[in-house]
Structure formats: structure tokens, C-alpha cells
Coordinates of C-alpha atoms in Angstrom, one line a residue:
Chain V
M1 CA 207.3 208.9 32.3
L2 CA 206.7 211.9 32.2
N3 CA 203.6 211.3 34.5
Y4 CA 205.7 209.6 37.7
L5 CA 207.8 212.4 37.0
G6 CA 205.2 215.1 37.6
A7 CA 203.8 213.5 40.2
R8 CA 207.3 212.7 41.8
L9 CA 208.1 216.3 41.4
I10 CA 205.1 217.7 43.4
T11 CA 205.1 215.2 45.9
A12 CA 208.6 215.9 46.6
L13 CA 208.1 220.0 46.5
I14 CA 205.4 219.5 48.5
V15 CA 207.7 217.8 51.3
V16 CA 210.3 220.7 51.4
F17 CA 207.5 223.0 52.0
G18 CA 206.6 220.9 54.6
V19 CA 210.4 220.7 55.8
M20 CA 210.3 224.2 56.4
T21 CA 208.0 225.2 58.2
I22 CA 208.3 222.6 60.7
V23 CA 212.1 224.1 60.4
F24 CA 210.1 227.4 61.2
M25 CA 208.2 226.1 64.3
L26 CA 211.2 224.9 65.7
I27 CA 211.6 227.9 67.0
H28 CA 208.2 229.1 68.1
I29 CA 207.2 225.3 70.2
V30 CA 210.1 226.2 72.7
P31 CA 208.2 226.3 75.7
G32 CA 208.5 229.8 76.6
D33 CA 209.1 233.2 74.9
P34 CA 212.7 232.4 72.5
V35 CA 214.3 235.4 73.0
E36 CA 213.8 235.6 77.1
V37 CA 215.9 232.2 76.5
M38 CA 218.3 233.5 74.3
L39 CA 219.3 236.6 75.6
G40 CA 219.1 234.8 79.3
E41 CA 216.1 236.2 82.0
S42 CA 218.5 239.3 82.7
A43 CA 218.0 240.8 79.7
Q44 CA 216.6 244.5 79.2
A45 CA 212.8 244.3 77.9
A46 CA 214.1 247.2 75.6
D47 CA 216.7 245.0 74.3
R48 CA 214.4 241.8 74.0
E49 CA 212.2 244.1 72.0
A50 CA 214.6 245.4 69.7
L51 CA 215.8 241.4 68.8
R52 CA 211.8 240.7 68.9
E53 CA 212.5 243.1 66.1
T54 CA 215.1 242.0 65.2
L55 CA 213.8 238.7 64.4
G56 CA 210.6 239.5 63.1
L57 CA 208.5 237.8 65.6
N58 CA 206.5 240.3 67.0
L59 CA 204.6 240.3 63.6
P60 CA 201.7 237.4 62.8
L61 CA 202.5 233.9 62.9
S62 CA 201.1 233.7 59.7
T63 CA 203.3 236.8 58.3
Q64 CA 206.6 235.4 60.4
W65 CA 205.7 232.3 58.2
V66 CA 205.9 234.4 54.5
N67 CA 208.6 236.2 55.3
Y68 CA 210.3 233.6 55.9
I69 CA 209.6 230.8 53.0
N70 CA 210.4 234.1 51.1
G71 CA 213.2 234.6 53.1
L72 CA 214.4 231.1 51.9
I73 CA 213.7 231.3 48.1
H74 CA 215.5 234.2 47.6
L75 CA 218.2 232.2 50.0
D76 CA 218.6 234.7 52.8
L77 CA 218.3 232.6 55.7
G78 CA 218.6 235.8 58.6
T79 CA 221.6 236.9 60.2
S80 CA 223.6 234.1 62.5
L81 CA 223.0 235.6 66.4
H82 CA 226.4 234.9 67.5
T83 CA 228.4 236.2 64.4
K84 CA 226.5 238.3 63.4
R85 CA 226.9 237.6 60.1
P86 CA 224.9 236.1 57.4
V87 CA 223.6 232.6 58.0
I88 CA 223.9 231.3 54.2
D89 CA 228.0 232.6 54.4
V90 CA 228.5 230.9 57.6
L91 CA 226.9 227.8 55.9
T92 CA 228.6 227.8 52.3
E93 CA 232.1 227.7 54.7
R94 CA 231.2 224.6 56.0
I95 CA 230.0 222.4 53.6
P96 CA 232.0 221.5 51.2
A97 CA 235.0 220.0 54.2
T98 CA 231.1 217.3 55.6
S99 CA 230.5 216.9 51.5
L100 CA 234.2 215.7 51.7
L101 CA 233.3 213.6 54.6
A102 CA 230.3 212.3 53.6
G103 CA 232.0 211.6 50.4
T104 CA 234.8 209.9 51.6
S105 CA 232.8 207.4 54.6
I106 CA 230.0 206.7 51.2
L107 CA 233.5 205.1 49.6
I108 CA 235.1 203.0 52.5
A109 CA 231.3 201.7 53.1
L110 CA 231.4 200.7 49.5
M111 CA 234.7 199.3 49.3
I112 CA 234.0 197.5 52.8
A113 CA 230.7 196.2 52.3
L114 CA 230.6 194.8 48.5
P115 CA 233.6 192.2 48.4
L116 CA 231.7 191.2 52.1
G117 CA 228.3 191.3 50.9
M118 CA 228.9 189.3 47.7
L119 CA 231.1 186.8 50.0
A120 CA 228.4 186.5 52.2
A121 CA 225.9 185.9 49.6
V122 CA 227.9 183.3 47.1
R123 CA 228.4 181.9 50.1
K124 CA 225.8 181.4 51.7
G125 CA 226.0 179.2 55.5
S126 CA 229.7 179.0 55.8
I127 CA 232.4 180.8 57.6
W128 CA 232.5 184.0 55.6
D129 CA 228.9 184.1 55.9
R130 CA 228.8 184.4 59.4
T131 CA 232.4 186.5 60.2
A132 CA 230.6 189.2 57.3
M133 CA 226.5 188.6 59.9
T134 CA 228.9 189.6 62.3
F135 CA 230.5 192.7 61.4
S136 CA 227.1 193.9 60.2
M137 CA 225.8 193.2 63.8
L138 CA 228.2 194.6 66.1
G139 CA 228.6 197.5 63.6
V140 CA 225.0 198.5 63.7
A141 CA 225.4 197.8 67.2
I142 CA 228.4 200.2 67.6
P143 CA 227.3 203.9 68.0
N144 CA 229.8 206.5 66.1
F145 CA 230.0 208.6 69.3
W146 CA 231.6 204.9 70.8
M147 CA 233.4 204.0 67.1
G148 CA 234.8 207.7 67.4
P149 CA 236.4 207.6 70.2
M150 CA 237.7 204.0 69.6
L151 CA 239.6 204.4 67.0
I152 CA 241.4 207.4 68.6
L153 CA 242.5 205.6 71.0
V154 CA 244.2 203.1 68.8
F155 CA 245.4 204.6 66.2
S156 CA 245.7 208.1 67.2
L157 CA 247.2 207.8 71.1
W158 CA 248.4 204.4 71.4
L159 CA 249.5 203.9 67.6
G160 CA 249.6 207.6 67.1
W161 CA 249.5 207.3 62.9
F162 CA 246.7 209.8 62.7
P163 CA 245.7 213.3 64.1
V164 CA 243.2 213.2 66.7
S165 CA 241.1 216.3 65.7
G166 CA 240.9 218.6 63.5
N167 CA 241.5 219.3 59.4
D168 CA 244.9 220.4 59.3
Q169 CA 246.4 218.2 57.0
F170 CA 244.7 215.1 55.0
L171 CA 245.2 212.2 57.7
S172 CA 243.1 214.2 59.4
L173 CA 240.1 213.3 57.1
V174 CA 240.8 209.5 58.2
L175 CA 239.5 208.2 61.5
P176 CA 235.7 210.2 61.0
A177 CA 235.7 209.0 57.7
L178 CA 236.0 205.5 59.4
T179 CA 233.5 205.6 61.6
L180 CA 231.0 207.1 59.7
G181 CA 231.8 204.4 56.7
T182 CA 231.9 201.5 58.6
A183 CA 228.8 201.6 60.1
L184 CA 227.2 201.9 56.9
A185 CA 228.9 199.1 55.7
A186 CA 227.1 197.7 58.7
I187 CA 224.0 197.9 56.8
L188 CA 225.2 197.7 54.0
S189 CA 226.7 194.7 53.1
R190 CA 223.7 193.2 54.8
M191 CA 221.6 194.2 52.2
I192 CA 224.0 193.2 49.7
R193 CA 224.1 189.5 50.6
A194 CA 220.2 190.1 50.6
S195 CA 219.8 191.1 47.2
L196 CA 221.9 188.7 45.8
L197 CA 220.6 186.1 47.2
E198 CA 216.9 187.4 46.0
V199 CA 219.5 186.8 42.1
L200 CA 221.0 184.0 42.6
N201 CA 218.0 182.3 42.6
E202 CA 216.4 183.9 39.6
D203 CA 216.0 181.3 36.6
Y204 CA 218.4 183.3 34.7
I205 CA 221.5 182.4 37.0
R206 CA 220.7 178.8 36.6
A207 CA 220.4 179.1 33.1
A208 CA 223.5 181.2 32.7
N209 CA 225.6 178.9 35.0
A210 CA 224.5 175.7 32.6
R211 CA 225.9 177.2 29.8
G212 CA 229.7 177.0 31.4
L213 CA 229.8 180.8 32.0
L214 CA 233.0 181.2 34.7
P215 CA 231.3 181.6 37.8
S216 CA 232.8 184.6 38.2
T217 CA 231.8 186.0 35.7
V218 CA 227.9 185.1 36.5
I219 CA 228.5 187.2 39.7
W220 CA 229.5 190.3 37.9
K221 CA 227.7 190.3 34.8
H222 CA 224.8 188.5 35.2
A223 CA 223.9 188.9 39.6
L224 CA 225.7 191.9 40.1
K225 CA 223.7 194.0 37.4
N226 CA 220.9 193.4 38.8
A227 CA 221.3 193.0 42.2
A228 CA 223.2 196.9 42.5
L229 CA 218.8 198.6 42.1
P230 CA 218.0 197.6 45.9
V231 CA 221.1 198.4 47.4
V232 CA 221.3 201.7 45.4
T233 CA 218.1 202.4 46.7
I234 CA 218.9 201.1 50.6
L235 CA 221.9 203.3 49.9
G236 CA 220.0 206.8 49.3
M237 CA 218.4 205.8 52.3
Q238 CA 221.3 205.7 54.2
L239 CA 222.7 209.1 53.3
G240 CA 220.2 210.3 55.9
A241 CA 221.3 208.3 58.7
L242 CA 225.4 209.4 57.4
L243 CA 224.4 213.3 57.9
A244 CA 223.1 212.7 60.9
G245 CA 225.8 210.7 61.8
A246 CA 228.2 212.9 61.1
V247 CA 226.4 215.9 63.1
I248 CA 227.8 213.3 66.0
T249 CA 231.1 211.9 64.2
E250 CA 232.8 215.7 63.4
T251 CA 231.5 216.6 67.0
V252 CA 233.8 213.8 67.8
F253 CA 236.2 214.4 66.2
S254 CA 236.2 217.9 66.3
W255 CA 236.2 218.0 61.7
P256 CA 234.8 221.6 61.0
G257 CA 231.1 220.6 59.1
I258 CA 228.4 221.9 59.1
G259 CA 227.7 218.9 62.2
Q260 CA 229.2 220.6 64.3
L261 CA 228.5 223.9 63.1
T262 CA 224.7 222.6 64.4
I263 CA 226.5 221.7 67.9
D264 CA 227.5 224.3 68.8
A265 CA 224.5 227.0 67.4
I266 CA 222.8 224.6 69.6
Q267 CA 225.3 225.4 72.9
K268 CA 225.3 229.5 71.7
R269 CA 220.9 229.3 71.3
D270 CA 221.8 230.7 67.8
Y271 CA 218.7 230.1 66.5
P272 CA 219.3 230.7 62.9
V273 CA 222.1 228.6 62.4
I274 CA 219.9 225.2 64.0
Q275 CA 217.3 226.0 61.7
S276 CA 219.5 226.4 58.3
C277 CA 221.9 223.9 59.4
V278 CA 218.8 221.2 60.1
L279 CA 216.9 222.6 56.9
L280 CA 219.6 221.8 54.9
I281 CA 221.0 218.2 55.9
S282 CA 216.9 217.4 55.4
L283 CA 217.1 219.6 52.4
C284 CA 219.9 217.4 50.5
Y285 CA 218.3 214.7 51.9
V286 CA 215.0 214.8 50.1
V287 CA 216.8 215.5 46.4
V288 CA 219.0 213.4 47.1
N289 CA 216.2 210.4 47.9
L290 CA 214.5 212.7 44.8
L291 CA 217.6 211.6 43.0
T292 CA 217.9 207.6 43.8
D293 CA 214.0 207.2 42.8
L294 CA 214.5 209.2 39.3
A295 CA 217.6 206.7 38.6
Y296 CA 216.0 203.8 39.4
A297 CA 212.6 204.3 37.4
W298 CA 214.9 205.2 35.0
L299 CA 217.3 202.0 35.1
D300 CA 215.2 199.7 35.3
P301 CA 212.2 199.0 32.8
R302 CA 210.3 196.6 34.9
I303 CA 208.6 199.7 36.5
S304 CA 206.1 201.3 34.6
L305 CA 206.5 205.2 33.8
T306 CA 203.7 205.4 32.6
E307 CA 200.8 204.3 35.2
Chain I
M1 CA 220.9 180.4 67.0
A2 CA 220.4 178.7 70.2
I3 CA 222.4 179.9 72.5
R4 CA 223.1 183.7 70.8
F5 CA 219.7 183.4 71.4
S6 CA 220.0 183.2 75.4
F7 CA 223.0 184.9 75.4
S8 CA 220.9 188.2 74.3
S9 CA 218.3 187.7 76.8
L10 CA 220.5 187.0 79.9
I11 CA 222.0 190.5 78.7
I12 CA 218.9 192.2 78.4
T13 CA 217.5 190.4 81.9
A14 CA 219.9 191.8 83.2
W15 CA 219.8 195.4 81.4
F16 CA 215.9 194.8 82.7
L17 CA 217.0 193.5 86.7
V18 CA 219.1 196.4 87.1
A19 CA 217.0 199.2 86.1
L20 CA 214.0 197.8 88.8
F21 CA 216.5 197.1 91.4
A22 CA 218.9 199.8 90.8
G23 CA 216.7 202.3 93.0
I24 CA 216.5 199.7 96.4
L25 CA 220.5 198.9 95.6
P26 CA 223.0 200.7 98.1
L27 CA 224.7 202.9 95.6
Q28 CA 226.2 205.9 95.6
P29 CA 226.6 207.6 92.2
D30 CA 228.2 211.1 93.5
A31 CA 230.4 210.1 95.8
I32 CA 233.4 211.5 95.0
M33 CA 236.4 209.8 96.3
L34 CA 239.8 212.5 95.3
N35 CA 242.2 209.9 96.7
K36 CA 240.9 207.0 93.3
I37 CA 240.7 209.5 90.4
L38 CA 241.1 208.0 87.4
L39 CA 241.7 204.4 89.2
P40 CA 242.3 201.6 86.9
P41 CA 239.7 198.6 88.3
E42 CA 240.0 197.5 91.8
F43 CA 238.9 194.7 93.8
H44 CA 235.9 197.6 95.5
A45 CA 235.2 199.1 92.1
W46 CA 235.9 195.8 89.5
L47 CA 235.4 198.8 86.6
G48 CA 237.8 201.8 87.9
Y49 CA 237.1 205.0 89.3
D50 CA 236.0 208.4 87.0
D51 CA 237.7 211.4 86.9
L52 CA 235.9 212.3 89.7
G53 CA 236.8 209.4 92.2
R54 CA 233.1 208.1 91.1
S55 CA 233.2 204.0 90.7
I56 CA 232.3 203.3 87.2
A57 CA 230.2 200.3 87.9
Q58 CA 227.4 202.1 90.1
R59 CA 227.7 205.5 87.5
L60 CA 227.1 202.4 84.6
I61 CA 224.4 200.3 86.7
L62 CA 222.5 203.7 86.7
G63 CA 223.4 204.9 83.4
G64 CA 221.3 201.7 82.4
R65 CA 218.1 202.4 84.6
T66 CA 218.1 205.8 82.5
S67 CA 218.4 203.9 78.9
F68 CA 215.4 201.4 80.1
L69 CA 213.6 203.8 81.5
V70 CA 214.0 206.9 78.3
A71 CA 213.8 203.6 76.1
M72 CA 210.9 202.1 77.2
C73 CA 208.4 205.4 77.5
V74 CA 209.8 206.7 73.9
V75 CA 209.2 203.4 72.7
S76 CA 205.4 203.5 73.9
I77 CA 204.2 207.2 73.7
S78 CA 205.0 206.3 69.7
F79 CA 203.7 202.3 69.6
V80 CA 200.6 204.4 70.7
I81 CA 200.7 207.2 68.9
G82 CA 201.6 205.7 65.4
T83 CA 199.5 203.3 65.5
T84 CA 196.8 204.7 66.0
V85 CA 197.3 207.5 63.5
G86 CA 198.1 204.7 61.2
V87 CA 195.4 202.2 61.3
M88 CA 192.8 205.4 61.2
A89 CA 194.7 207.0 58.3
A90 CA 194.4 203.4 56.9
W91 CA 190.3 202.7 58.3
F92 CA 189.5 206.0 57.0
G93 CA 190.9 207.0 53.6
G94 CA 190.4 209.1 51.8
W95 CA 191.7 213.0 52.5
W96 CA 192.3 211.8 55.4
D97 CA 195.2 209.4 54.9
K98 CA 196.6 211.5 51.9
A99 CA 197.3 214.4 54.4
T100 CA 198.5 211.8 56.9
V101 CA 201.0 209.9 54.2
L102 CA 201.9 213.6 54.0
V103 CA 202.9 214.4 57.9
I104 CA 204.8 211.1 57.7
D105 CA 206.8 211.6 53.9
I106 CA 207.8 215.1 55.8
F107 CA 209.4 214.3 59.3
I108 CA 211.2 211.1 57.5
A109 CA 212.5 213.7 55.5
F110 CA 214.5 214.1 58.1
P111 CA 217.2 212.3 58.6
G112 CA 218.1 210.3 61.4
I113 CA 218.3 211.9 64.7
L114 CA 218.5 215.0 63.8
L115 CA 215.4 216.1 64.2
A116 CA 216.0 215.0 67.4
I117 CA 218.9 216.7 67.9
A118 CA 217.5 219.8 67.0
L119 CA 214.2 219.9 69.4
S120 CA 215.8 218.6 72.3
G121 CA 218.6 221.7 71.3
L122 CA 215.6 224.1 71.2
M123 CA 214.1 223.0 74.5
G124 CA 216.7 222.9 76.5
P125 CA 218.6 220.2 77.9
G126 CA 216.8 217.8 80.1
I127 CA 215.9 214.4 80.0
M128 CA 211.9 214.1 80.0
N129 CA 212.9 216.6 76.6
A130 CA 214.9 213.8 75.2
V131 CA 212.0 211.7 75.7
V132 CA 209.6 214.2 73.9
A133 CA 212.2 214.7 71.0
L134 CA 212.5 211.1 70.6
S135 CA 209.0 210.8 70.6
V136 CA 208.3 213.5 68.2
V137 CA 211.1 211.2 66.2
G138 CA 210.1 207.8 66.7
W139 CA 205.9 207.8 66.5
V140 CA 206.2 207.8 62.7
G141 CA 207.7 204.1 62.2
F142 CA 205.0 203.3 63.7
A143 CA 202.5 205.1 62.0
R144 CA 203.9 203.7 58.8
L145 CA 204.4 200.0 59.2
A146 CA 200.7 200.4 61.2
R147 CA 198.8 201.8 58.1
A148 CA 200.8 199.6 55.7
Q149 CA 199.6 195.5 57.6
T150 CA 195.4 197.8 58.2
L151 CA 195.2 197.9 54.2
T152 CA 196.4 194.2 54.0
V153 CA 193.5 194.1 56.7
K154 CA 191.2 196.0 56.5
H155 CA 189.1 194.0 54.0
R156 CA 188.7 190.6 54.9
E157 CA 185.9 189.4 55.5
H158 CA 185.6 188.7 59.5
V159 CA 186.2 192.6 59.7
T160 CA 183.0 192.6 57.3
A161 CA 181.4 190.5 59.2
A162 CA 182.2 192.7 62.4
Q163 CA 181.0 196.0 60.5
A164 CA 177.6 194.6 59.1
L165 CA 176.8 193.2 62.8
G166 CA 177.3 196.9 63.5
T167 CA 179.9 197.2 65.5
D168 CA 181.9 201.0 66.4
T169 CA 185.0 201.8 64.7
A170 CA 187.1 201.3 67.8
G171 CA 185.4 198.0 68.2
I172 CA 186.8 196.7 65.0
A173 CA 190.3 198.6 65.4
I174 CA 191.1 196.9 68.3
H175 CA 188.6 193.4 68.5
H176 CA 189.5 193.3 65.0
I177 CA 192.6 195.0 62.9
L178 CA 194.8 194.9 66.4
P179 CA 195.7 191.4 67.2
L180 CA 196.1 190.7 62.8
I181 CA 198.8 193.8 63.0
M182 CA 200.6 193.1 66.4
A183 CA 203.2 190.5 65.5
P184 CA 205.3 193.1 62.9
L185 CA 204.2 195.8 65.1
V186 CA 206.0 194.7 68.1
I187 CA 209.7 193.8 66.5
E188 CA 209.2 197.0 64.9
A189 CA 209.1 198.1 68.6
T190 CA 212.0 195.6 69.1
F191 CA 214.2 197.3 66.6
A192 CA 212.9 201.0 68.0
I193 CA 214.2 200.1 71.8
A194 CA 217.7 199.1 70.3
G195 CA 217.4 202.4 68.2
T196 CA 216.6 204.2 71.8
V197 CA 219.3 203.1 73.5
I198 CA 221.3 204.8 71.2
A199 CA 219.1 208.1 70.8
E200 CA 219.5 208.9 73.9
A201 CA 222.6 208.1 74.6
G202 CA 224.0 210.0 71.7
L203 CA 221.6 212.9 73.2
S204 CA 223.1 212.2 76.9
F205 CA 227.1 212.5 74.2
L206 CA 226.6 215.9 72.7
G207 CA 225.1 217.0 76.6
L208 CA 220.9 217.9 76.1
G209 CA 220.1 214.8 77.5
V210 CA 221.1 213.6 80.9
Q211 CA 222.5 216.5 83.4
A212 CA 225.5 215.8 85.4
P213 CA 225.9 214.1 87.8
D214 CA 222.8 212.0 86.9
P215 CA 224.5 208.9 85.4
S216 CA 224.2 207.9 81.3
W217 CA 226.0 205.8 78.8
G218 CA 226.0 208.8 76.5
S219 CA 227.3 211.2 79.6
M220 CA 229.9 209.2 80.4
I221 CA 231.8 207.9 77.2
R222 CA 232.1 212.0 76.4
D223 CA 233.4 212.5 79.8
G224 CA 236.0 209.3 79.2
A225 CA 236.9 210.5 75.9
R226 CA 239.0 213.6 77.1
F227 CA 240.4 211.1 79.9
M228 CA 241.3 208.7 77.0
L229 CA 245.2 208.4 77.1
V230 CA 245.0 208.2 81.1
A231 CA 242.1 206.1 82.2
P232 CA 240.5 204.4 78.9
H233 CA 238.1 202.4 80.8
M234 CA 236.6 205.2 81.6
V235 CA 235.5 205.3 77.5
L236 CA 235.1 201.4 77.1
A237 CA 232.7 200.5 80.0
P238 CA 229.9 203.0 78.8
G239 CA 230.3 201.7 75.5
M240 CA 230.4 197.7 76.1
A241 CA 227.3 198.1 77.7
I242 CA 225.7 200.2 74.8
L243 CA 227.5 197.4 73.1
L244 CA 225.8 194.2 74.3
V245 CA 222.7 195.6 75.0
V246 CA 222.1 197.1 71.9
L247 CA 223.5 193.7 69.6
S248 CA 220.8 191.9 72.9
I249 CA 218.0 193.5 71.2
N250 CA 219.2 193.1 67.8
L251 CA 219.0 189.8 68.1
L252 CA 216.2 189.9 69.8
G253 CA 214.8 191.0 67.6
D254 CA 215.8 189.1 64.5
S255 CA 214.5 185.9 66.2
L256 CA 211.2 187.1 67.3
R257 CA 211.1 188.3 63.4
D258 CA 212.1 184.7 62.2
K259 CA 209.7 183.1 64.9
M260 CA 206.4 185.2 63.9
D261 CA 207.7 185.0 59.8
V262 CA 206.4 188.4 58.9
R263 CA 208.8 188.6 55.8
S264 CA 207.3 185.9 54.9
K265 CA 206.0 187.0 51.7
D266 CA 208.6 189.1 50.5

């Protein structure tokens, strides 16, 4: 167990450093001079030098890297070029909105995907199965930035049930969460179906059926528990798609989270904020995947932990 | 399945033809007709007009060409780079392989198109930058797949025989390994095309891809979203185009996978 834990933790740590390095490099791979891009071509030479000094861009690359990593360790993400506030403060303001949106989306996705995937697997080949899989195909093919406006069109403009955008009231959460949730549900229902189908072919399911247990007991107690493990892993992996989707969805609905902050920062060329947003989302993803892997190993006795 | 397959191949053929012939069609996607602003579909413009009185059907056709060209460019670049890196990693093994796996792991740690959004945002808006940004993200999938596939075939007897006969590494990779791992890579490429269509439209939706006045399905949705109440056709048309193309490519990918029976092992 410790071996596995240690190996997995070390890999994760190296990946974290790699992610930090790439995010650090983002500002340096921009063609031309980042300072010139930030200030525009008409800026005074003195202003450029001042900004270069402030950002530490006059130092050698290796020193800059050490400074950057050192700053991250001390939770110093720099200062926003636009608002002149510490980036860490700007980020912490936005985190609750994105967490709320992501959490609700996952709930919605599970509420749709679990029954749909189960139904499709249990009644394989039936009209239910085909409906569920058509929903899944459509859900994968419909991009967030079209689903969002469509939901606004139907539910806000035609029916008037929900506000168009913003985060003033609880109802504002419904449409963005639905946009992200259905996209996730499309992938998830397919995975649940596949995972459950595999389990349903196992001997212990046949044995349970032969013992005369109720079909619902067999599905819930015997099949679903075993099918849940791969689904949990996929859910962890899909969180990345969810967070990346949140960047676009938050823009569509003016949801004041990290995603909207990212796009705002890109438009204002606020480099430290862009870097920190990308870093935060990616690190979240790395940590969640690490936790899923560990949970998987802990839950599934078949995985040998000593190897 | 046969009907679905032919329907999707019809859409894909149409998409391909649009990309091929859009340049020689007498289209005026930027022609502004102020008396037709936001008008719904009519006989001469069967998808209506946008907020500047431009024909949506014509813009849709040119947007289709853009998305086709971007998808082909990005997937070709990703395919070549990813496959080369993946095959080399698996073939040489050792530290080279470990380093490649680490780089792949680091790139995969950036979720979805987040890195592409950040990259094209930092490099500045524009279609070429979008292609670069999407390729930087795209090669990883091919590299991982090519590496895994090469590992399963590199100890086959015909490879050993080729080595014993003194074939050089490039020859072995091209003549003895690539043909065996081509099927899963082609399927991956199919799904990558679908993903790139959505990603390009997403970048253009955010204003990071195709720049005005050039049309893109993504920027058409963004422009249309502002006039949704008065002119819903502005959002409907490009959205349906994306939906149909992506759906068709995914269906094609699924039937390719069934035909080549790639996943029969798991």
C-alpha cells in the first residue's frame, strides 16, 4: 500500500511541477516581447522597463522560474495587471461560484446518467437502450456554447422561467448547471451502460439470479456496486472536461466564476491572472485524479497494492 | 446501422465538398444588405440574414470550409508528431520512454481545451494561432496511443526478423510497426476531427479563433446569441451545422471501430 501510495504521489508531484513549469513558460512562448503586447506599441520605453522590472522579466529565465515556483509555494501568485490586486484574492473570490456550478452539474449529470445508463444496460437492445444512446450521441455532439444559448432561448426568453444570466438568485444556477450537467451525463450514461453490461455477464450475477433473488436486488446490490468503480474513475477524468467546459459556459451565462475570470483576463491581457486561472484549474484536476486513483485502489481489493 | 452510416457519410461528403468548392462558388459572405437585417429565411436566402444583413447560408458554407481546413490541419499535425513521438518512445524504451510518458502526463493534466484557450489567448487571436494551440494539445492523444500500441507489437517475430536482417530503425517503424498500429490511430484521428471541430468553434466563440469579418460557426453562434429573441435562426443554423457534422463523424468513428474490431480485446 505504501509503495503504491508513494509511487503515485511522486508521479503526481512531478506532474504538478511540470504543469507549473508549462504555465510559467506560457508568458515566454508568446511571440515577441510580452511587455510590448501588454502595453501596446505606443508605450514609452521607461514604462516598458518599469513593467519588465515589476514582472521580473529582466532576470535570467532560470532565476525567473525559481522565483515563480517559490512564489507559488508561498501562495504568492503575483499582482493583477488590470486591477492591481493580488491574484490570490481575485481567485478566492471566484472559487465558490465555480465550485457551486461544478458540484450542481455533477449532481445533475448523475441524476440523468444513472437511471439512463442502468435502463439501457438492463434492457439492452430495447427502445430504452436506443433512446438513451441517441441522447448520449447528441449530448456529445452538442457544444456547450450552443446548448447554453438554446436553453436561454427556450427557458428564459420563451417560457420566462429562469433569468438569462448572472448570479443574482438561486434560479440563475439552473441553466448553466443544466448545460454542463447534460454534457457530462451524455458521456457518463454511456460509460455506466458499458460498465454495467460487463458486470451483468459475470458468473456471480447468474448465481444471484439462480438463487431466486429479486431482479432489483441483483441490479442494486450485486451489479451496481461492482460497476461503480470504473464509473468513479471516469467521473474523475471527466471533471477536467467539466472545468474546461465551465470556462465557456460561464462566459455564456456571465457566471462570475474562474472560467469567466480566465476569459476576461485573456481579453485584458492580464498575464498573471491567466496563468493563475489555468494553474488552478489544472491542479484541481490533477488532485482529483490522484484522489480517484487512491480511492480506487483502496476500494477494490483486486488491485494489488504491494506491487 | 446501415441507414445511420449512410446518413452520416452524406453529411461528411457535403462538408468535404463545401470545403473543396467554397472558394469557387459565387459567394458574397460579407455583402451587407441593410434592408434585410435579421430577416428570417426567404427564397433567396434559405437560412435568413444576420445582424448586418449578410446571408447566413453563405456564411455557413464558408464557416464549414474554415472548420474543415482547421480540423484537417490540426489532426494531421497532431497525428504525425504524436505518432512519431509515441513510436519512438516505445521503440527505444528506457529513459527516453520515461521522459516521454512524463511529458504526456503533464500535458494531459491540462483539462480539455483549457491549454488551447490560454495559448491562443496569449499568442493573440487568429486562425493560425488557433491551429498551433490546438495542435499543441492534440498530439498527446496520438502519442499515448501510438506508444501503447507499439509496445504490444515491438516484440513480434517479424520485427525481430527485420532487426536480424539489419533493417534500420526508421524502416522497421514505417514498414513493420506502423501498418500494425494504423487502425486504432485512424479511429483516434476520426474522433479527433470531431473534437477539433468543436474546439475550433469554441475558440472562435470566445473570439480567439477566426476573426471578423471571416465567418466561423463558433463566431456565428456568438454573434447570434445577442439577437436570439428577434432572430433565433442566427443561432440555430450554425449550431445545427456543428451538431450534424460532429454527430456524423462520431458515428463514422463508431462504425469504423466496429469494422476494424479494435477493442475486441477489452
